[in-house]
Amino acid sequence: MQIFSTITQQLHAPQFEFFRGERVPCFETPSRINIILKEVAARGHQVTNATLDSQHIIECLHSPRYISFLQNAWPEWLRLSLNNVDKQPFPAVWPVRTLRTDRVPENFIAKLGFYSMDNGTPISAGTWLAAKNAADAAYSAADFINQGAHSAFCVTRPPGHHAGYDFMGGYCFINNAGIATEALRKFGCSRVAILDVDYHHGNGTQSLFYERCDVFFTSIHGDPRTEYPFFLGYEDEKGLGEGFGYNLNLPLPAGSTQTQWFNAFDHALNAIRRYQPDALVVSLGLDAYCEDPISTFALSHTDYLTIGKLIGRLNRPTIFILEGGYAVTALGINAANVLEGFENS
Ligand code: Q9C
Ligand code: ZN
């Protein structure tokens, strides 16, 4: 399978995040990509650096003021103090119910709260460039499909599925799956399905396409009653207006078994078959794996072969996009197994 990746992923390298009240090393690291690239290359897949400019697609999905905030965030942080060069900005206040969202504050930390759903999405010097190039890879993969290819895999970071129209969150800044989907639509696909198998609900992706029937979104994830992102991902979210019936959430209790997971997966695949999409975008989070340090599902290495095989049997042009997955040493095997299952379906 053709792999699209980026060198600049390394430049998004925040040092720590908050976890249960403590500063801990980031789970979402550059090594995640390196380990996947090593394994897919060893199994004979072709890796290329993405080159196309996705700026016009980014502008279809994200607000102008959010894009310019992301672009200027690190310089603004340094403007507060040059000592900030080896420090990380974090939001501290959010516009919850009764507070105004029609005024964008000028204070940089307040702006971070305005544009972020959580305090778990740290920014570093190279974040914009890395996120922009990950979107470029998603666009390049869509272009590759448009040229007649059957599949592609974006081995990129930061991930994207938590990022929405004007906010970041859950380690995500630009919605890469959304970029691939929007690009496929522009290239002439009438219907695109998005299958999100990350442990966490793809709240950003859902929200971007919630009122549209040209994009079907389905997701299998930890129940938001107890799992991140908590505030979206329930089964009663079915889409709105023209989009009603084109959103399918399949939340599973924390600690669900492989059987429970594959039952939900079967529902998702059947719904995709009924939708008859021209192309498929897979938000390939690998954090439903049993050893993932921040998740509670039980999938094994071989389950990822099965996932690839069942996706392959949909027999649609398919773009896989890496989302989460934090059991770093297992990521290469699990990612490569999905590709192997897909290609041998
Ligand atoms: N800082 C993805 O898998 N945070 N995002 C957990 C608290 C939320 C996961 C720890 C996890 C987000 C793309
Ligand atoms: Zn995740």
Tab-separated table of C-alpha atoms and ligand atoms in Angstrom:
chain	number	residue	atom	x	y	z
A	1	MET	CA	0.000	0.000	0.000
A	2	GLN	CA	1.148	3.532	-0.691
A	3	ILE	CA	2.095	5.313	2.554
A	4	PHE	CA	2.062	9.110	2.860
A	5	SER	CA	4.087	10.561	5.695
A	6	THR	CA	5.821	13.809	6.693
A	7	ILE	CA	9.280	14.680	8.028
A	8	THR	CA	7.936	17.667	9.951
A	9	GLN	CA	5.885	15.466	12.308
A	10	GLN	CA	9.024	15.516	14.510
A	11	LEU	CA	8.670	19.263	15.014
A	12	HIS	CA	5.449	18.793	16.993
A	13	ALA	CA	7.110	17.648	20.197
A	14	PRO	CA	5.553	19.012	23.361
A	15	GLN	CA	7.249	17.575	26.453
A	16	PHE	CA	4.443	16.880	28.862
A	17	GLU	CA	0.687	16.836	29.502
A	18	PHE	CA	-1.512	16.564	32.562
A	19	PHE	CA	-2.816	13.148	33.609
A	20	ARG	CA	-4.706	12.548	36.864
A	21	GLY	CA	-3.411	15.724	38.418
A	22	GLU	CA	0.207	15.183	37.460
A	23	ARG	CA	2.582	16.340	34.740
A	24	VAL	CA	3.493	13.264	32.704
A	25	PRO	CA	5.470	12.789	29.455
A	26	CYS	CA	3.248	13.151	26.378
A	27	PHE	CA	1.578	9.964	25.159
A	28	GLU	CA	1.331	11.329	21.627
A	29	THR	CA	5.005	11.387	20.492
A	30	PRO	CA	7.147	11.504	17.297
A	31	SER	CA	8.350	7.933	17.985
A	32	ARG	CA	4.829	6.673	17.177
A	33	ILE	CA	5.353	7.524	13.515
A	34	ASN	CA	8.934	6.264	13.383
A	35	ILE	CA	7.968	2.840	14.697
A	36	ILE	CA	5.091	2.499	12.204
A	37	LEU	CA	7.248	3.624	9.268
A	38	LYS	CA	9.912	1.087	10.215
A	39	GLU	CA	7.437	-1.815	10.279
A	40	VAL	CA	5.514	-0.934	7.108
A	41	ALA	CA	8.798	-0.441	5.210
A	42	ALA	CA	9.998	-3.835	6.490
A	43	ARG	CA	6.810	-5.394	5.113
A	44	GLY	CA	7.457	-3.895	1.681
A	45	HIS	CA	5.127	-0.897	1.613
A	46	GLN	CA	6.211	2.211	-0.302
A	47	VAL	CA	6.640	5.395	1.783
A	48	THR	CA	6.589	8.866	0.236
A	49	ASN	CA	6.682	12.347	1.664
A	50	ALA	CA	3.390	14.194	1.057
A	51	THR	CA	3.765	17.255	-1.180
A	52	LEU	CA	0.384	18.748	-2.143
A	53	ASP	CA	-0.795	21.962	-0.450
A	54	SER	CA	-4.106	21.435	1.390
A	55	GLN	CA	-4.601	25.067	2.484
A	56	HIS	CA	-7.816	25.515	0.436
A	57	ILE	CA	-9.326	22.355	1.929
A	58	ILE	CA	-8.308	23.370	5.462
A	59	GLU	CA	-10.214	26.612	4.814
A	60	CYS	CA	-13.349	24.600	3.913
A	61	LEU	CA	-13.347	22.826	7.289
A	62	HIS	CA	-11.903	25.271	9.819
A	63	SER	CA	-12.725	28.905	10.597
A	64	PRO	CA	-10.372	31.653	9.358
A	65	ARG	CA	-9.787	32.952	12.882
A	66	TYR	CA	-8.980	29.467	14.253
A	67	ILE	CA	-6.522	28.799	11.410
A	68	SER	CA	-4.744	32.087	12.017
A	69	PHE	CA	-4.734	31.426	15.780
A	70	LEU	CA	-2.962	28.077	15.180
A	71	GLN	CA	-0.499	29.631	12.766
A	72	ASN	CA	0.427	32.419	15.203
A	73	ALA	CA	0.163	30.568	18.510
A	74	TRP	CA	3.865	29.816	19.071
A	75	PRO	CA	5.101	33.309	18.044
A	76	GLU	CA	2.438	34.820	20.323
A	77	TRP	CA	3.592	32.616	23.188
A	78	LEU	CA	7.193	33.796	22.677
A	79	ARG	CA	6.032	37.413	22.518
A	80	LEU	CA	4.784	37.061	26.120
A	81	SER	CA	8.324	36.221	27.223
A	82	LEU	CA	11.416	34.903	25.464
A	83	ASN	CA	11.840	32.532	28.420
A	84	ASN	CA	8.778	30.733	27.059
A	85	VAL	CA	10.877	29.055	24.357
A	86	ASP	CA	11.343	25.958	26.551
A	87	LYS	CA	7.963	26.173	28.273
A	88	GLN	CA	4.520	24.987	27.158
A	89	PRO	CA	1.364	27.073	27.046
A	90	PHE	CA	-1.813	25.594	28.589
A	91	PRO	CA	-5.311	27.022	28.703
A	92	ALA	CA	-6.677	27.896	32.129
A	93	VAL	CA	-10.220	29.193	31.560
A	94	TRP	CA	-13.058	28.171	29.229
A	95	PRO	CA	-16.280	29.879	28.117
A	96	VAL	CA	-18.756	27.430	29.694
A	97	ARG	CA	-22.522	28.049	29.979
A	98	THR	CA	-23.465	31.726	30.745
A	99	LEU	CA	-20.072	33.057	29.526
A	100	ARG	CA	-19.761	34.864	26.191
A	101	THR	CA	-18.378	33.223	23.062
A	102	ASP	CA	-19.118	36.162	20.761
A	103	ARG	CA	-16.013	38.062	21.916
A	104	VAL	CA	-12.563	36.629	21.232
A	105	PRO	CA	-10.253	37.696	24.066
A	106	GLU	CA	-6.870	39.310	23.335
A	107	ASN	CA	-5.040	37.573	26.179
A	108	PHE	CA	-3.140	34.596	24.724
A	109	ILE	CA	-3.989	32.121	27.518
A	110	ALA	CA	-7.648	33.138	27.312
A	111	LYS	CA	-7.517	32.560	23.547
A	112	LEU	CA	-6.121	29.057	24.173
A	113	GLY	CA	-9.210	28.335	26.289
A	114	PHE	CA	-11.448	29.848	23.612
A	115	TYR	CA	-10.025	27.600	20.883
A	116	SER	CA	-9.411	24.382	22.878
A	117	MET	CA	-11.882	21.872	24.326
A	118	ASP	CA	-9.364	20.629	26.926
A	119	ASN	CA	-5.989	21.232	28.604
A	120	GLY	CA	-4.627	18.046	27.049
A	121	THR	CA	-3.557	19.399	23.675
A	122	PRO	CA	-0.159	21.024	24.178
A	123	ILE	CA	1.453	23.172	21.497
A	124	SER	CA	5.190	23.304	20.676
A	125	ALA	CA	7.295	25.333	18.249
A	126	GLY	CA	6.587	23.119	15.211
A	127	THR	CA	2.941	22.295	15.873
A	128	TRP	CA	1.455	24.359	13.054
A	129	LEU	CA	3.894	23.055	10.437
A	130	ALA	CA	3.432	19.439	11.551
A	131	ALA	CA	-0.377	19.743	11.611
A	132	LYS	CA	-0.442	21.533	8.232
A	133	ASN	CA	1.726	18.846	6.635
A	134	ALA	CA	-0.411	16.040	8.130
A	135	ALA	CA	-3.382	17.696	6.385
A	136	ASP	CA	-1.263	17.901	3.197
A	137	ALA	CA	-0.757	14.121	3.449
A	138	ALA	CA	-4.523	13.533	3.775
A	139	TYR	CA	-5.061	15.705	0.698
A	140	SER	CA	-2.268	13.897	-1.187
A	141	ALA	CA	-3.897	10.548	-0.367
A	142	ALA	CA	-7.244	11.779	-1.750
A	143	ASP	CA	-5.483	12.988	-4.907
A	144	PHE	CA	-3.820	9.564	-5.215
A	145	ILE	CA	-7.236	7.844	-4.985
A	146	ASN	CA	-8.594	10.302	-7.543
A	147	GLN	CA	-5.834	9.146	-9.905
A	148	GLY	CA	-7.225	5.619	-9.687
A	149	ALA	CA	-5.432	4.044	-6.733
A	150	HIS	CA	-7.454	1.705	-4.499
A	151	SER	CA	-5.881	2.591	-1.148
A	152	ALA	CA	-3.449	4.748	0.796
A	153	PHE	CA	-2.322	5.108	4.415
A	154	CYS	CA	-1.394	8.434	6.030
A	155	VAL	CA	1.192	7.766	8.721
A	156	THR	CA	0.989	11.236	10.167
A	157	ARG	CA	0.700	13.215	13.367
A	158	PRO	CA	-0.642	15.175	15.119
A	159	PRO	CA	-3.916	13.254	14.807
A	160	GLY	CA	-7.125	15.017	13.802
A	161	HIS	CA	-10.458	13.449	14.775
A	162	HIS	CA	-11.097	15.546	17.914
A	163	ALA	CA	-10.524	18.871	16.083
A	164	GLY	CA	-13.646	20.709	14.919
A	165	TYR	CA	-14.547	23.829	12.935
A	166	ASP	CA	-12.936	26.263	15.384
A	167	PHE	CA	-11.358	24.227	18.132
A	168	MET	CA	-8.541	21.833	18.949
A	169	GLY	CA	-8.594	19.024	21.527
A	170	GLY	CA	-7.442	15.485	22.331
A	171	TYR	CA	-3.974	16.019	20.746
A	172	CYS	CA	-5.683	17.178	17.494
A	173	PHE	CA	-5.469	20.505	15.598
A	174	ILE	CA	-6.622	19.988	12.002
A	175	ASN	CA	-9.141	17.277	11.152
A	176	ASN	CA	-7.134	15.107	8.740
A	177	ALA	CA	-9.962	12.613	8.099
A	178	GLY	CA	-12.196	15.580	7.314
A	179	ILE	CA	-9.564	16.908	4.883
A	180	ALA	CA	-9.402	13.571	3.030
A	181	THR	CA	-13.215	13.375	2.956
A	182	GLU	CA	-13.723	16.932	1.718
A	183	ALA	CA	-11.031	16.438	-0.930
A	184	LEU	CA	-12.662	13.195	-2.153
A	185	ARG	CA	-15.972	15.080	-2.458
A	186	LYS	CA	-14.247	17.821	-4.482
A	187	PHE	CA	-12.644	15.165	-6.705
A	188	GLY	CA	-16.144	13.908	-7.579
A	189	CYS	CA	-17.138	11.228	-5.059
A	190	SER	CA	-20.848	11.782	-4.333
A	191	ARG	CA	-20.880	9.889	-1.055
A	192	VAL	CA	-18.014	9.296	1.356
A	193	ALA	CA	-18.201	7.132	4.481
A	194	ILE	CA	-15.953	7.718	7.484
A	195	LEU	CA	-15.272	4.744	9.769
A	196	ASP	CA	-13.664	5.767	13.079
A	197	VAL	CA	-12.153	2.859	15.039
A	198	ASP	CA	-10.128	4.975	17.484
A	199	TYR	CA	-10.899	4.200	21.158
A	200	HIS	CA	-12.155	7.772	21.596
A	201	HIS	CA	-15.215	9.180	19.866
A	202	GLY	CA	-14.316	11.346	16.849
A	203	ASN	CA	-16.255	14.349	18.086
A	204	GLY	CA	-14.551	16.772	15.680
A	205	THR	CA	-15.288	14.679	12.612
A	206	GLN	CA	-18.879	14.037	13.684
A	207	SER	CA	-19.512	17.737	14.234
A	208	LEU	CA	-18.007	18.759	10.880
A	209	PHE	CA	-20.416	16.528	8.930
A	210	TYR	CA	-23.398	16.372	11.311
A	211	GLU	CA	-25.807	18.204	9.006
A	212	ARG	CA	-24.678	16.567	5.780
A	213	CYS	CA	-25.975	13.481	3.967
A	214	ASP	CA	-23.074	13.331	1.493
A	215	VAL	CA	-20.826	12.089	4.297
A	216	PHE	CA	-21.778	9.169	6.550
A	217	PHE	CA	-19.916	9.023	9.879
A	218	THR	CA	-19.801	5.939	12.067
A	219	SER	CA	-17.695	5.348	15.163
A	220	ILE	CA	-16.981	2.567	17.665
A	221	HIS	CA	-15.620	3.995	20.905
A	222	GLY	CA	-15.558	4.001	24.685
A	223	ASP	CA	-18.865	5.155	26.141
A	224	PRO	CA	-18.717	8.938	26.684
A	225	ARG	CA	-20.443	8.480	30.056
A	226	THR	CA	-17.016	7.440	31.353
A	227	GLU	CA	-14.517	7.956	28.501
A	228	TYR	CA	-12.946	10.964	26.762
A	229	PRO	CA	-14.254	13.158	25.079
A	230	PHE	CA	-17.241	12.811	27.501
A	231	PHE	CA	-19.429	15.482	25.885
A	232	LEU	CA	-20.257	13.800	22.560
A	233	GLY	CA	-20.495	10.278	21.162
A	234	TYR	CA	-23.834	9.011	22.529
A	235	GLU	CA	-25.993	6.600	20.528
A	236	ASP	CA	-28.842	9.108	20.152
A	237	GLU	CA	-26.702	11.466	18.005
A	238	LYS	CA	-28.060	10.574	14.570
A	239	GLY	CA	-27.417	13.727	12.528
A	240	LEU	CA	-29.408	16.890	11.967
A	241	GLY	CA	-31.558	18.264	9.110
A	242	GLU	CA	-30.416	16.705	5.816
A	243	GLY	CA	-27.833	14.833	7.868
A	244	PHE	CA	-30.393	12.963	9.956
A	245	GLY	CA	-29.707	9.227	9.693
A	246	TYR	CA	-26.123	9.770	8.475
A	247	ASN	CA	-24.387	9.598	11.851
A	248	LEU	CA	-24.042	6.290	13.710
A	249	ASN	CA	-22.405	6.105	17.123
A	250	LEU	CA	-21.683	2.690	18.631
A	251	PRO	CA	-20.389	3.390	22.140
A	252	LEU	CA	-19.189	0.400	24.183
A	253	PRO	CA	-18.686	0.202	27.947
A	254	ALA	CA	-15.130	0.659	29.195
A	255	GLY	CA	-13.549	-2.790	29.493
A	256	SER	CA	-15.536	-4.299	26.597
A	257	THR	CA	-14.363	-7.626	25.153
A	258	GLN	CA	-13.140	-8.453	21.637
A	259	THR	CA	-16.542	-10.044	20.897
A	260	GLN	CA	-18.405	-6.904	21.927
A	261	TRP	CA	-16.076	-4.787	19.800
A	262	PHE	CA	-16.491	-6.943	16.678
A	263	ASN	CA	-20.289	-7.032	17.097
A	264	ALA	CA	-20.314	-3.231	16.999
A	265	PHE	CA	-17.840	-3.265	14.099
A	266	ASP	CA	-20.204	-5.548	12.182
A	267	HIS	CA	-23.033	-3.004	12.672
A	268	ALA	CA	-20.797	-0.211	11.400
A	269	LEU	CA	-19.738	-2.213	8.324
A	270	ASN	CA	-23.346	-3.127	7.475
A	271	ALA	CA	-24.396	0.515	7.754
A	272	ILE	CA	-21.546	1.508	5.414
A	273	ARG	CA	-22.647	-1.170	2.927
A	274	ARG	CA	-26.213	0.199	2.974
A	275	TYR	CA	-24.888	3.726	2.355
A	276	GLN	CA	-23.000	2.560	-0.780
A	277	PRO	CA	-20.210	5.137	-0.558
A	278	ASP	CA	-17.926	5.900	-3.518
A	279	ALA	CA	-14.986	5.936	-1.119
A	280	LEU	CA	-14.097	5.206	2.470
A	281	VAL	CA	-11.966	7.134	4.973
A	282	VAL	CA	-10.836	5.159	8.028
A	283	SER	CA	-9.842	7.077	11.152
A	284	LEU	CA	-7.350	4.434	12.194
A	285	GLY	CA	-6.772	4.918	15.882
A	286	LEU	CA	-4.837	1.982	17.324
A	287	ASP	CA	-5.756	2.674	20.941
A	288	ALA	CA	-8.462	-0.048	21.125
A	289	TYR	CA	-5.442	-2.386	21.486
A	290	CYS	CA	-5.322	-4.316	24.786
A	291	GLU	CA	-2.039	-2.788	25.981
A	292	ASP	CA	-2.922	0.836	25.302
A	293	PRO	CA	-1.952	2.881	28.383
A	294	ILE	CA	-4.943	5.282	28.322
A	295	SER	CA	-7.704	2.987	26.972
A	296	THR	CA	-9.641	-0.078	28.160
A	297	PHE	CA	-10.543	-2.221	25.131
A	298	ALA	CA	-9.020	-5.639	24.473
A	299	LEU	CA	-8.060	-5.950	20.788
A	300	SER	CA	-5.051	-8.130	19.918
A	301	HIS	CA	-2.448	-8.026	17.122
A	302	THR	CA	-4.489	-10.568	15.126
A	303	ASP	CA	-7.690	-8.562	15.620
A	304	TYR	CA	-6.054	-5.804	13.570
A	305	LEU	CA	-5.536	-8.306	10.710
A	306	THR	CA	-9.264	-9.093	10.926
A	307	ILE	CA	-10.187	-5.398	10.972
A	308	GLY	CA	-8.164	-4.845	7.793
A	309	LYS	CA	-9.699	-7.891	6.112
A	310	LEU	CA	-13.295	-6.863	6.932
A	311	ILE	CA	-12.666	-3.297	5.741
A	312	GLY	CA	-11.151	-4.698	2.543
A	313	ARG	CA	-14.303	-6.713	1.916
A	314	LEU	CA	-16.257	-3.468	1.598
A	315	ASN	CA	-14.297	-3.239	-1.660
A	316	ARG	CA	-14.195	0.591	-1.768
A	317	PRO	CA	-11.293	2.954	-2.492
A	318	THR	CA	-9.977	3.497	1.025
A	319	ILE	CA	-7.818	6.064	2.792
A	320	PHE	CA	-6.498	5.034	6.197
A	321	ILE	CA	-5.468	7.911	8.459
A	322	LEU	CA	-3.589	7.361	11.702
A	323	GLU	CA	-5.331	8.823	14.755
A	324	GLY	CA	-4.457	7.711	18.318
A	325	GLY	CA	-2.642	4.660	19.702
A	326	TYR	CA	-0.151	4.945	22.546
A	327	ALA	CA	1.223	1.433	23.117
A	328	VAL	CA	4.178	2.634	21.074
A	329	THR	CA	6.084	-0.628	20.593
A	330	ALA	CA	2.919	-2.359	19.282
A	331	LEU	CA	1.892	0.348	16.806
A	332	GLY	CA	4.028	-0.931	13.918
A	333	ILE	CA	2.640	-4.464	14.062
A	334	ASN	CA	-0.976	-3.328	14.506
A	335	ALA	CA	-0.832	-0.781	11.664
A	336	ALA	CA	0.940	-3.164	9.288
A	337	ASN	CA	-1.534	-5.926	10.203
A	338	VAL	CA	-4.458	-3.720	9.134
A	339	LEU	CA	-2.794	-3.171	5.752
A	340	GLU	CA	-2.004	-6.869	5.371
A	341	GLY	CA	-5.584	-7.882	6.229
A	342	PHE	CA	-6.922	-5.273	3.796
A	343	GLU	CA	-4.693	-6.379	0.940
A	344	ASN	CA	-5.443	-10.071	1.469
A	345	SER	CA	-9.193	-9.617	1.740
B	1	Q9C	N1	-4.470	14.518	29.408
B	1	Q9C	C1	-6.608	10.531	20.445
B	1	Q9C	O1	-6.546	9.328	20.665
B	1	Q9C	N2	-6.613	12.860	27.251
B	1	Q9C	N3	-6.774	11.423	21.429
B	1	Q9C	C2	-6.224	11.831	28.177
B	1	Q9C	C3	-5.424	13.585	29.808
B	1	Q9C	C4	-7.496	12.620	26.205
B	1	Q9C	C5	-6.889	10.972	22.800
B	1	Q9C	C6	-5.216	12.228	29.206
B	1	Q9C	C7	-7.113	11.571	25.179
B	1	Q9C	C8	-7.191	12.052	23.760
B	1	Q9C	C9	-6.426	11.067	19.076
B	2	ZN	ZN	-7.935	7.890	20.697
